[in-house]
Tab-separated table of C-alpha atoms in Angstrom:
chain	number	residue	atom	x	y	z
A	1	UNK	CA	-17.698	33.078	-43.375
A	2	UNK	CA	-16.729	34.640	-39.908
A	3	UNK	CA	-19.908	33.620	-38.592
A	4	UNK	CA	-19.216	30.281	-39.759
A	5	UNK	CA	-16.794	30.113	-37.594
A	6	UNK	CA	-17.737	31.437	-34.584
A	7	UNK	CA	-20.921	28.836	-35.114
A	8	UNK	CA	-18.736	25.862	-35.391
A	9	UNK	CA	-16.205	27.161	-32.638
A	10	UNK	CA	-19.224	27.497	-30.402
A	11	UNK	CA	-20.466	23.465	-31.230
A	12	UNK	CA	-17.027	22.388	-30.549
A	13	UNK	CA	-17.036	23.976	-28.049
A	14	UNK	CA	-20.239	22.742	-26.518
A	15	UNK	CA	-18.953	19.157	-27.527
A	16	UNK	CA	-15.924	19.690	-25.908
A	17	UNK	CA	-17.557	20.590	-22.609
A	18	UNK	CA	-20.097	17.938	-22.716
A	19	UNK	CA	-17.471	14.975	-23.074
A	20	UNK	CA	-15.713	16.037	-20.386
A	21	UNK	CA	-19.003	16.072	-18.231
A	22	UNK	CA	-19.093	12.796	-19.655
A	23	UNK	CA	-15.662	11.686	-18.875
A	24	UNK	CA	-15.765	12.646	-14.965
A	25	UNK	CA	-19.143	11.268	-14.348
A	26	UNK	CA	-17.959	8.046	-16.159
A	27	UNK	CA	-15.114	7.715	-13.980
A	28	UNK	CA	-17.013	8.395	-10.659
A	29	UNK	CA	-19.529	5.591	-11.440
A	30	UNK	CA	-16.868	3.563	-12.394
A	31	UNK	CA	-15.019	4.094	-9.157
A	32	UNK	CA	-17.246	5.724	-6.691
A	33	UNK	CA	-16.372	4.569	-3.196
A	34	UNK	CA	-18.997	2.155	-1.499
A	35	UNK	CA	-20.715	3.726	1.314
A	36	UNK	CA	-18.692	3.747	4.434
A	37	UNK	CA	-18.816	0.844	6.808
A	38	UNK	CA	-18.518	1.961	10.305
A	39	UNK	CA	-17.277	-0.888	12.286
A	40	UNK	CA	-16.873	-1.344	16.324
A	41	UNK	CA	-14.340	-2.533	18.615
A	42	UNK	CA	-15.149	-6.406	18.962
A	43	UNK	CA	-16.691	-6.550	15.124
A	44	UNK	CA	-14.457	-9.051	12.681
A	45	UNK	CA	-13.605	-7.356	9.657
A	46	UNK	CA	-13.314	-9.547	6.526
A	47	UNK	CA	-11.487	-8.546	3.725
A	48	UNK	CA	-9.835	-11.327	0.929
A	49	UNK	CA	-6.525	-11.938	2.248
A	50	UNK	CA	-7.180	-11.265	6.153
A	51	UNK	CA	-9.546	-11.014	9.080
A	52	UNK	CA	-9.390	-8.497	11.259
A	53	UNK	CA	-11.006	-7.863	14.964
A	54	UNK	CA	-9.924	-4.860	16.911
A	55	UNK	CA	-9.834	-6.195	20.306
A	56	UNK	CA	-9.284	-2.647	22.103
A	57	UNK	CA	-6.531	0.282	21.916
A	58	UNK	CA	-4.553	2.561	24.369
A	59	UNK	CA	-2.500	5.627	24.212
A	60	UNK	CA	0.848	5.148	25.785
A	61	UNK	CA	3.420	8.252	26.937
A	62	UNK	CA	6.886	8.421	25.401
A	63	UNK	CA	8.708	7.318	28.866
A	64	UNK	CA	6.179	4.507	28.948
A	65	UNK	CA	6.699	3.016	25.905
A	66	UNK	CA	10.555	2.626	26.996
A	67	UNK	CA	10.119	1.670	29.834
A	68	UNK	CA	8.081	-1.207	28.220
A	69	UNK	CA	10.272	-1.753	25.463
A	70	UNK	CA	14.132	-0.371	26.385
A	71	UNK	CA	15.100	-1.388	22.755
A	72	UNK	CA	13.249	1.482	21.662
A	73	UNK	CA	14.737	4.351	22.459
A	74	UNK	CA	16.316	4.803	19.123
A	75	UNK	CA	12.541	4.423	17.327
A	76	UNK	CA	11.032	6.901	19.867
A	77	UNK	CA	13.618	9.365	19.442
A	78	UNK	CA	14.408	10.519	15.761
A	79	UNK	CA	17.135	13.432	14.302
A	80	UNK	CA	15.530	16.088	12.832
A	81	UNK	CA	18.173	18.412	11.168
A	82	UNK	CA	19.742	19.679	13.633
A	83	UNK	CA	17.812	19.094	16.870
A	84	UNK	CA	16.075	15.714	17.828
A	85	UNK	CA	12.443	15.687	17.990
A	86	UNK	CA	10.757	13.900	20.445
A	87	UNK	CA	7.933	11.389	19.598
A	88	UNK	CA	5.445	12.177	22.026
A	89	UNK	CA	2.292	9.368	22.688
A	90	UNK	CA	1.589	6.020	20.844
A	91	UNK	CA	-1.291	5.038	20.475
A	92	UNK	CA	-1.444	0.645	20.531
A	93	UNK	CA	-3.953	-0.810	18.502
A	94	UNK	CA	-4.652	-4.280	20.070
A	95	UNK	CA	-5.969	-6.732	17.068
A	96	UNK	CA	-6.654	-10.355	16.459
A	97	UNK	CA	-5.701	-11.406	12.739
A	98	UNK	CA	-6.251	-14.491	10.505
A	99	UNK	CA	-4.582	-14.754	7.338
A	100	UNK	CA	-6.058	-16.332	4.688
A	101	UNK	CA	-3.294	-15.544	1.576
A	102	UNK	CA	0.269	-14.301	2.565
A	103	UNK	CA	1.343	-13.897	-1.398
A	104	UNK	CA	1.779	-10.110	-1.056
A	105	UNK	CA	3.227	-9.824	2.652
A	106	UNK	CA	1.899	-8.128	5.632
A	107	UNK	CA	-0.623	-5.661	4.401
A	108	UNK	CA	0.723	-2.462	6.187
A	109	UNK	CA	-0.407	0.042	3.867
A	110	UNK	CA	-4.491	-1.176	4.301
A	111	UNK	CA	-3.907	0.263	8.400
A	112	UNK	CA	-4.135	4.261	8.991
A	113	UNK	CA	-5.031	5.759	11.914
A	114	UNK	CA	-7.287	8.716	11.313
A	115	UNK	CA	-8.709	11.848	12.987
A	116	UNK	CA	-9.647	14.335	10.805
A	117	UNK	CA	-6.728	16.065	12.175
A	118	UNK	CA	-4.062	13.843	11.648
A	119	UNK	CA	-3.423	10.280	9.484
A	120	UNK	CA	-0.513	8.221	10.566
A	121	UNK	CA	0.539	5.139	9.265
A	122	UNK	CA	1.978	1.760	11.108
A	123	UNK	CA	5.506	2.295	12.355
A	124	UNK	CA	6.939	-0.822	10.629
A	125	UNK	CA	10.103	-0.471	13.267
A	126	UNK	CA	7.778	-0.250	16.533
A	127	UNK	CA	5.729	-2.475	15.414
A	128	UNK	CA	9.073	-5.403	14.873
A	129	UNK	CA	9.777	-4.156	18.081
A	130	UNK	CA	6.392	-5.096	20.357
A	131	UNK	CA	5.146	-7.979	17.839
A	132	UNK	CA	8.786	-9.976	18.550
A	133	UNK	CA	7.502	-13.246	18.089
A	134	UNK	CA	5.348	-12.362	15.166
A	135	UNK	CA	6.884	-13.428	12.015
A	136	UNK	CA	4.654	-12.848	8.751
A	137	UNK	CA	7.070	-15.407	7.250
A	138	UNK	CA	6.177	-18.199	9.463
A	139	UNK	CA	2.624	-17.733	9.919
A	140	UNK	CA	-0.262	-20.002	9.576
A	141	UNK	CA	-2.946	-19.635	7.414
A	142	UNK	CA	-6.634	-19.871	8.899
A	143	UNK	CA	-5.024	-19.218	12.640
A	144	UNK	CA	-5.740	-15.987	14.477
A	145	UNK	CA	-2.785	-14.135	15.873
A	146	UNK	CA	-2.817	-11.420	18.734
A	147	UNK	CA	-1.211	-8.506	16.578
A	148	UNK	CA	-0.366	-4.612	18.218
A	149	UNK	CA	-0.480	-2.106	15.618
A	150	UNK	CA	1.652	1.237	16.987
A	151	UNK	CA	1.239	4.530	15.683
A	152	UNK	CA	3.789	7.223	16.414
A	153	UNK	CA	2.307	10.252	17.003
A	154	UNK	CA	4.739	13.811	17.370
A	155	UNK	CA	3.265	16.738	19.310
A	156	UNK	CA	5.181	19.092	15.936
A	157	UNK	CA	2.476	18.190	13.808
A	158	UNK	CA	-0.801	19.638	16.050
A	159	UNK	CA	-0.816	23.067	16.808
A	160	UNK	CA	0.314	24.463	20.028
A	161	UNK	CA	-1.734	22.579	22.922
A	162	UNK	CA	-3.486	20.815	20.318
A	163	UNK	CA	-1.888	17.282	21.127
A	164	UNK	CA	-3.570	17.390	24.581
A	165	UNK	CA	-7.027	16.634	22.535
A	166	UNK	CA	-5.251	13.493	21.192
A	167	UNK	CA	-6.717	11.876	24.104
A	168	UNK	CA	-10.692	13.235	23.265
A	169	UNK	CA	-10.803	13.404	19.848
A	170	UNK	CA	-12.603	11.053	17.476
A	171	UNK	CA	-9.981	8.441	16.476
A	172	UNK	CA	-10.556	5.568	14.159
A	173	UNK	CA	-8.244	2.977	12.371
A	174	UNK	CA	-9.042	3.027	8.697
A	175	UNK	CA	-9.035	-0.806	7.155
A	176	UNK	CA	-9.157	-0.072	3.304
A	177	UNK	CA	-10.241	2.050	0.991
A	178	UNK	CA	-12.421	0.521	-1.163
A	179	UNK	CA	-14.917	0.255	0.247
A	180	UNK	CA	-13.957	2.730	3.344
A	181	UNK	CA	-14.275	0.309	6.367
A	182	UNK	CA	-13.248	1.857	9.464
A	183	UNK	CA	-13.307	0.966	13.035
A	184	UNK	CA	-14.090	3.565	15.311
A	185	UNK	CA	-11.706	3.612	18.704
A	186	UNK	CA	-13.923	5.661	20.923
A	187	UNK	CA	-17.664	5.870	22.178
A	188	UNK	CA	-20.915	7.291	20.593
């Protein structure tokens, strides 16, 4: 009787084991990632709801971004507790979009910047700020706009002297996920 049950807690077991082997290969056929799509500077993106063509980017100091945009003080300066923290560079992505379906709004959450070191998203108030007479809610469908995408980037979150290399390191702006279509911002 005992080894009964050692016998049948061994199969279920072995069952148990084997559907979950079953379970997480399921699930990464079901939604395994295309293979990435490296894209250039100058190559149109097309996605369902949008065109995209990164025309070129630049990093821009603190004291030059309000110097360009005086209204921005506030964004580029933020509390944090009890000492203010400093943004330190932007970097400007310069794009040409088309939009084909405006149903769900500007699609902020398809842009990250990326490094491998760092992931920043678009700073919705910067980005009101430089794109003034951009207005998602008047647009045009099937007419290309001249769009800057800004990315706040604080010298806090790389290590100490790291945010000197923001200027050499590999950047790219991430489109979407699925499948992973990226344009690279620097040279091979």
């Amino acid at each position: 009787m005992f080894k009964n049950k050692k016998v049948i807690g061994v199969i279920v077991g072995i069952l148990t084991v084997a559907f979950i082997i079953f379970c997480i290969v399921q699930t990464n056929i079901t939604f395994a990632l295309e293979d990435e799509k490296p894209m250039h500077i100058g190559e149109e993106i097309v996605r369902e709801k949008y065109s995209i063509t990164v025309k070129d980017y630049e990093i821009v100091s603190n004291s030059d971004m309000q110097k360009r945009y005086p209204a921005s003080k506030e964004i580029l300066i933020s509390q944090n507790k009890d000492n203010e923290v400093e943004m330190g560079d932007a970097i400007l992505v310069h794009c040409v979009m088309n939009f084909k379906d405006k149903s769900k709004g500007f699609p902020y959450a398809d842009f990250n910047l990326d490094s491998g070191s760092f992931r920043q998203g678009i700073s919705a108030e910067l980005f009101a700020l430089i794109n003034k007479e951009f207005k998602f809610s008047q647009i045009e469908l099937n007419k290309d706009y001249e769009i800057t995408f800004p990315f706040e980037i604080y010298p806090i979150r790389f290590r100490l002297g790291g945010f000197n290399e923001i200027k050499t390191m590999k950047i790219r702006l991430v489109c979407c996920l699925n499948p992973l279509i990226y344009v690279q911002l620097y040279k091979e």
